[in-house]
Tab-separated table of C-alpha atoms and ligand atoms in Angstrom:
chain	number	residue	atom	x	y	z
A	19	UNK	CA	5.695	-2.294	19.901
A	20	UNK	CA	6.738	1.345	19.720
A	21	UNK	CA	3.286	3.332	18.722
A	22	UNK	CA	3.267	5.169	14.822
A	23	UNK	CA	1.576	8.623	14.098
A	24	UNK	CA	1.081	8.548	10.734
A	25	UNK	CA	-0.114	12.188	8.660
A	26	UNK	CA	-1.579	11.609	5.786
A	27	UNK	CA	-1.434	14.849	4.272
A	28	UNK	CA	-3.953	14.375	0.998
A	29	UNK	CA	-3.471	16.871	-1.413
A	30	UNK	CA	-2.243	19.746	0.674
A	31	UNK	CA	0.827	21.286	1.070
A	32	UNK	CA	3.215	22.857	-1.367
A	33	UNK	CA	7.126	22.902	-0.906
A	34	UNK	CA	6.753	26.107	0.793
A	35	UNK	CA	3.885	25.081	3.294
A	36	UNK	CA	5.807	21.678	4.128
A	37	UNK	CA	9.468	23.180	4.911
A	38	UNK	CA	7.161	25.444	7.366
A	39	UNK	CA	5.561	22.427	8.869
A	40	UNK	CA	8.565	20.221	9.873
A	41	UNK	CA	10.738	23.141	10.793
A	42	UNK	CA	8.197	24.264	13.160
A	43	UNK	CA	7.719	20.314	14.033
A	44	UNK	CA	11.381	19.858	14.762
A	45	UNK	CA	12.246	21.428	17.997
A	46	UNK	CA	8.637	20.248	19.319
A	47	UNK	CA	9.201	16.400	19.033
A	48	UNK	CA	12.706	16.144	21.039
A	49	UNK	CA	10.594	14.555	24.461
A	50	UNK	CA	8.691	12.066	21.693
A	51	UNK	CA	8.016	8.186	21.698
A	52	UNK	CA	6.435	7.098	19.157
A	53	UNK	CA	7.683	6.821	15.490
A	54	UNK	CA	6.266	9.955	13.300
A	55	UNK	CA	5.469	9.310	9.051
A	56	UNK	CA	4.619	12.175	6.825
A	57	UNK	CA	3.151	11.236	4.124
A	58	UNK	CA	3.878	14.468	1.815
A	59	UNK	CA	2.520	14.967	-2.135
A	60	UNK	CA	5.267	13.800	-4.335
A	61	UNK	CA	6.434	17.276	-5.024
A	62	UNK	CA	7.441	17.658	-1.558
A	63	UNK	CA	9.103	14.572	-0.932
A	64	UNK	CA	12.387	15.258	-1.691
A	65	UNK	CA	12.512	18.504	0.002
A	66	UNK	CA	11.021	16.731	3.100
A	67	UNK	CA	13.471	14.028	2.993
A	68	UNK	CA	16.137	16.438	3.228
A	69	UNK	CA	14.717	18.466	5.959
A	70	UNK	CA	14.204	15.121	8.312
A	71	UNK	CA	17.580	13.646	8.127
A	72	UNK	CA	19.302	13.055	11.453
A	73	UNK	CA	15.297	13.135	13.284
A	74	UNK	CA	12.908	10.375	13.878
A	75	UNK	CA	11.163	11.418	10.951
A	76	UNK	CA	10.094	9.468	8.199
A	77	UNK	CA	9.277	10.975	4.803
A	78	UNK	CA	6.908	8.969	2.052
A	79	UNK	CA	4.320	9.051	-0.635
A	80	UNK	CA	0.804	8.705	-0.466
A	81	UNK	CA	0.400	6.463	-3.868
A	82	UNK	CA	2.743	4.895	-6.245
A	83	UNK	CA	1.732	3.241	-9.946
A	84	UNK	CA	3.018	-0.366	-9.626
A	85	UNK	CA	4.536	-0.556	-13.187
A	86	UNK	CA	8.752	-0.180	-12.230
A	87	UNK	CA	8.816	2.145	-15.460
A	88	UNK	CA	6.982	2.779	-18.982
A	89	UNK	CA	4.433	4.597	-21.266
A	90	UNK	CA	2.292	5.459	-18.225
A	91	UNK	CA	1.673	9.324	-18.469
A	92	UNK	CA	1.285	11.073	-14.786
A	93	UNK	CA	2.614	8.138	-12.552
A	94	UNK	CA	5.185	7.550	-10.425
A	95	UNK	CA	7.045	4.966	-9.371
A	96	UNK	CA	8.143	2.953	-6.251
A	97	UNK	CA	12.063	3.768	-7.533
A	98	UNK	CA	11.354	7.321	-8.425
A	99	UNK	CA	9.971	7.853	-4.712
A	100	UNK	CA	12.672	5.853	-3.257
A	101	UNK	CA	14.932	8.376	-5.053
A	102	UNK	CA	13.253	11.531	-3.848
A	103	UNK	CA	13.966	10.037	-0.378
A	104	UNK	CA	10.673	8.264	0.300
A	105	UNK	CA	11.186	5.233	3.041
A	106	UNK	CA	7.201	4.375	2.721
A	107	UNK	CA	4.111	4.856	1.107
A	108	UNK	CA	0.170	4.509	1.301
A	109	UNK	CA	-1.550	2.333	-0.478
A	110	UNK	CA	-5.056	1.637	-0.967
A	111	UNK	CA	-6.228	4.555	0.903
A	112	UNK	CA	-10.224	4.699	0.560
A	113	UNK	CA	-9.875	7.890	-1.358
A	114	UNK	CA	-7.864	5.967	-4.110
A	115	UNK	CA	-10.486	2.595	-3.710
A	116	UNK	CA	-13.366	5.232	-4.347
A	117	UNK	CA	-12.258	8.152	-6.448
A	118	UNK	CA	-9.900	6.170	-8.894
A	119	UNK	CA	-11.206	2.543	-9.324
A	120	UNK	CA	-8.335	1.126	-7.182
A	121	UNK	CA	-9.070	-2.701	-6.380
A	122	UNK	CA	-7.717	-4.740	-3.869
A	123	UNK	CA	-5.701	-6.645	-6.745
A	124	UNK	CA	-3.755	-3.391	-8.035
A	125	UNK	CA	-3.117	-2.687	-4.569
A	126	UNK	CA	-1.112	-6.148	-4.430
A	127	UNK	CA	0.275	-5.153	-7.603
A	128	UNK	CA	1.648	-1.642	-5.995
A	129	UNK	CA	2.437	-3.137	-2.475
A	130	UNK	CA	4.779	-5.940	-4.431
A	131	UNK	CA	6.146	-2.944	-6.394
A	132	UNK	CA	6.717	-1.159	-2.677
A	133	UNK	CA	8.362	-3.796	-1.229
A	134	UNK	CA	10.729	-4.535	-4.041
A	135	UNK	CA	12.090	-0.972	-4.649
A	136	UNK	CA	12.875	-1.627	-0.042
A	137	UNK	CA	9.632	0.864	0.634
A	138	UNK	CA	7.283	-0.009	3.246
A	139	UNK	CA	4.016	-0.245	1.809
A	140	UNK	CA	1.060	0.843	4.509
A	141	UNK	CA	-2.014	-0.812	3.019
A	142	UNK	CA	-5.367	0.718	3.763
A	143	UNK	CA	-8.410	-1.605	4.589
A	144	UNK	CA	-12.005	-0.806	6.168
A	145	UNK	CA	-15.722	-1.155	5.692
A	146	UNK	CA	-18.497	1.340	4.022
A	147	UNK	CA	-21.160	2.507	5.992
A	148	UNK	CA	-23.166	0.514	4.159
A	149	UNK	CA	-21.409	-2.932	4.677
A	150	UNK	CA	-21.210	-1.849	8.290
A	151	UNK	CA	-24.833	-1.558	8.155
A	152	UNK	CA	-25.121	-5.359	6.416
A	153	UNK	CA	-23.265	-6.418	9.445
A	154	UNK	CA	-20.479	-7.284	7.017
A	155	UNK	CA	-17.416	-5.693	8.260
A	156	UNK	CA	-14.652	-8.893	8.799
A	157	UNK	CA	-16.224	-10.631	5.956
A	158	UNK	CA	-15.363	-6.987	3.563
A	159	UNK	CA	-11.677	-6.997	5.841
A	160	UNK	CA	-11.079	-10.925	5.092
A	161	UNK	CA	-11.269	-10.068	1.273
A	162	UNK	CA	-9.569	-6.898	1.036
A	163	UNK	CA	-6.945	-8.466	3.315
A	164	UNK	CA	-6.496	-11.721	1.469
A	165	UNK	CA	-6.554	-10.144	-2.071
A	166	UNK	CA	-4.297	-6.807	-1.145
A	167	UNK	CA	-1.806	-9.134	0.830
A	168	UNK	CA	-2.091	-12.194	-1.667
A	169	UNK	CA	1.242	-13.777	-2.472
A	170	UNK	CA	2.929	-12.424	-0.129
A	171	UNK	CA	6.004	-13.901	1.728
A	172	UNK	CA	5.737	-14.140	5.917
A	173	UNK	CA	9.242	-11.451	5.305
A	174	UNK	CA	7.482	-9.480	3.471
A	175	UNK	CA	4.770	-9.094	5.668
A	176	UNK	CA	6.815	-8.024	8.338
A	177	UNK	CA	7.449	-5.676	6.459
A	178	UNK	CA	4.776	-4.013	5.944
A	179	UNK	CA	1.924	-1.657	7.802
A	180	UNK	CA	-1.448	-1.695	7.751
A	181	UNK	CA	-4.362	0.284	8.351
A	182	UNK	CA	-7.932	0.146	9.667
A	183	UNK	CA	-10.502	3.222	8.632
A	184	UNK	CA	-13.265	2.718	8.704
A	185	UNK	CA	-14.288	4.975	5.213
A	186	UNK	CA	-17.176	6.876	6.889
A	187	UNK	CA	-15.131	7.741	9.811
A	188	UNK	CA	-12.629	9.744	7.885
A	189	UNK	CA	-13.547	13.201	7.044
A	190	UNK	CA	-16.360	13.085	8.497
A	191	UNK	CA	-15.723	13.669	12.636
A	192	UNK	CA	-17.439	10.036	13.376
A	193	UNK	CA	-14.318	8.207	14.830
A	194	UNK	CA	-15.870	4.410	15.238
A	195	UNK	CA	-16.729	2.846	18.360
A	196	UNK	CA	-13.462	1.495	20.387
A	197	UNK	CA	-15.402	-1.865	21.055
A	198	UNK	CA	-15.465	-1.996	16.926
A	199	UNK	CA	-12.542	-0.918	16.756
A	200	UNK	CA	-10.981	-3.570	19.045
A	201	UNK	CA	-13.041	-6.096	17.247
A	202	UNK	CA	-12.175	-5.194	13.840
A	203	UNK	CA	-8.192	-4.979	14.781
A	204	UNK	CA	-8.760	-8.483	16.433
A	205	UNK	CA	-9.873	-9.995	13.487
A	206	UNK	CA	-7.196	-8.518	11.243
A	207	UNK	CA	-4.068	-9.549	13.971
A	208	UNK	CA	-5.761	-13.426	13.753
A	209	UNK	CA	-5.922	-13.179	10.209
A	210	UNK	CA	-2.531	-12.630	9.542
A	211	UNK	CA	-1.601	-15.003	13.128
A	212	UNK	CA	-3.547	-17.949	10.937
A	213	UNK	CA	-2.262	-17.029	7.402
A	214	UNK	CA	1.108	-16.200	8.188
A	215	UNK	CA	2.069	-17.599	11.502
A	216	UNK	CA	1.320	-15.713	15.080
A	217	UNK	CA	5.173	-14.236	14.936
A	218	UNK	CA	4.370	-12.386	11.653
A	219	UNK	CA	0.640	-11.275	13.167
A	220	UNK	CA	2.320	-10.425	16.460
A	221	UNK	CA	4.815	-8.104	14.602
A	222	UNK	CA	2.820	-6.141	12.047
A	223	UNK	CA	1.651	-2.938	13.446
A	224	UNK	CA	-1.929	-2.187	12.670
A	225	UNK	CA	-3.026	1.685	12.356
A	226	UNK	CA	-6.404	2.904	13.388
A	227	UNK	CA	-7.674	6.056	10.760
A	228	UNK	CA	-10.528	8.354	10.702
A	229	UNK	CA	-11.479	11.287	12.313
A	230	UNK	CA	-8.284	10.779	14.794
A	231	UNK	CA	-7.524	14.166	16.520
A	232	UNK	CA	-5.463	15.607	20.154
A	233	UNK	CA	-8.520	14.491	21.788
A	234	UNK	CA	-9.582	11.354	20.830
A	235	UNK	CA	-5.962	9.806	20.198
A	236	UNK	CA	-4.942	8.809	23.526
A	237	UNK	CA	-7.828	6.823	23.809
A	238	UNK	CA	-7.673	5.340	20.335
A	239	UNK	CA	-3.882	4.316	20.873
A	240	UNK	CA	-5.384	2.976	24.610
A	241	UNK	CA	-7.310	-0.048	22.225
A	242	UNK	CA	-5.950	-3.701	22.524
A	243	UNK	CA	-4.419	-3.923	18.874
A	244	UNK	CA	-4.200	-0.367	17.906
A	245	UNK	CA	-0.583	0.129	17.284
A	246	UNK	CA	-0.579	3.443	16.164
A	247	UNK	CA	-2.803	6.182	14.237
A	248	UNK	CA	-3.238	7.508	10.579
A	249	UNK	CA	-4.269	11.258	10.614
A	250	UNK	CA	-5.652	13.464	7.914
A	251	UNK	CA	-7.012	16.591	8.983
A	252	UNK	CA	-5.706	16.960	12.200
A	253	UNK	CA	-2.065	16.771	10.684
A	254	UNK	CA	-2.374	19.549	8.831
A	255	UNK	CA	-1.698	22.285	11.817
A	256	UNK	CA	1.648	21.692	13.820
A	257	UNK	CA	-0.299	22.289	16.759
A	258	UNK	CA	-2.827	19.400	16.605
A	259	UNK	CA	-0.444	16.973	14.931
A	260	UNK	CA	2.476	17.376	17.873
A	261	UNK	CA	-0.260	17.051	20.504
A	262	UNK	CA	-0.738	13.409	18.784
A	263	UNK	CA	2.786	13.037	18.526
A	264	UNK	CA	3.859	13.837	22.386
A	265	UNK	CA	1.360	11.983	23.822
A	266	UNK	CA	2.649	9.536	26.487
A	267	UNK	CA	1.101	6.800	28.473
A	268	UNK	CA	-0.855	4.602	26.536
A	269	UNK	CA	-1.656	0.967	29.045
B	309	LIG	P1	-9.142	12.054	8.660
B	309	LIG	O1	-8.451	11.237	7.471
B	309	LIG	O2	-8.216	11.959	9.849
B	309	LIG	O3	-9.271	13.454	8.159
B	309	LIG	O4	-10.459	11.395	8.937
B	309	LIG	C1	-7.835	10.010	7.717
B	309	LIG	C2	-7.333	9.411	6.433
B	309	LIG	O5	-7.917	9.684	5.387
B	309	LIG	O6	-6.353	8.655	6.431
């Protein structure tokens, strides 16, 4: 499976700042071979969108509402992002579980709204410190997977992405333990191999997230089961993002 580099830019960036970034990003990534995502505020996305055509650049969102349209002041929509040129978008990121009440049922609710307006939803899963500590970790994956991923068709699953982070390892310079993270992509690849059939858990890529930098990410994307990587902070600078994105060699 060809490997994904993910950014997950937060809330950074204007307009300005992101035409900078991918024009400088451009000419770098000509020699590159694994499959680059931005995921840009929704300000920038059509801009963005624009600037990638013709590249192996992919443009999306970082959160959608899952309502298709309505009295819901400040959201946005899977269609409205499709419009604006988005071809996928985050959901479930830790941030959104913690800071805005998001539970593993509304994130079913905005991954079905994903995959019907043809976007492909990458759906965030991973463990507190705390459950980490109450040697919980697959039994906290087994429910976020089966609620977030709950209904689901085997079709649609191929369709989308997912993602491990571990939430104290992002932000925070603690990237997890490559034995734990083997483990915990192990346990997510047989989960969907025994819910949806080995093709579908074969062909799902599964994204490792947190603290993931120009250092640490050859090693990361070195794990059995780690099929690409989510960044935050290190894709904010062109320089530490395209040393993810060149890097080569990864049996
Ligand atoms: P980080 O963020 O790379 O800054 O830890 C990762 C994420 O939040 O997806």
């Amino acid at each position: 499976m060809q490997k994904v580099v993910v950014a997950n830019w937060k809330m950074h960036k204007t307009i300005e700042e992101t035409t900078q970034f991918i024009e400088a990003l451009i000419p770098l990534i000509n020699d590159c071979d694994v499959k680059i995502l931005l995921a840009v505020p929704f300000t920038a996305l059509a801009h963005a969108a624009r600037q990638v055509k013709g590249t192996n650049i992919q443009i999306g969102a970082q959160n959608i509402d899952f309502h298709s349209k309505g009295p819901y002041t400040g959201e946005i929509s899977a269609e409205m992002i499709k419009e604006a040129g988005a071809e996928f978008v985050v959901v479930g990121h830790s941030e959104r579980r913690r800071l805005f009440h998001e539970s593993s049922e509304v994130v079913n609710l905005k991954v079905r709204a994903a995959l019907a307006a043809k976007i492909q939803p990458l759906i965030c899963v991973g463990e507190t410190l705390e459950q980490r500590q109450e040697d919980n970790v697959e039994g906290v994956l087994k429910v976020q997977l089966a609620t977030s991923f709950a209904g689901l068709t085997a079709e649609q699953i191929s369709l989308s992405m997912l993602a491990y982070e571990p939430v104290w390892a992002i932000g925070t310079n603690l990237t997890a333990m490559p034995e734990d993270i083997a483990s915990a992509h192990h346990f997510c690849r047989n989960w969907f191999a025994e819910a949806w059939g080995v093709k579908v858990g074969q062909k799902l890529p599964i994204l490792y997230g947190g603290s993931v930098n120009g250092d640490n990410a050859q090693a990361l994307l070195k794990i059995p089961n780690v099929d690409g990587v989510l960044v935050g902070g290190a894709s904010l600078v062109v320089e530490s993002f395209s040393k993810i994105v060149l890097l080569k060699n990864y049996s």
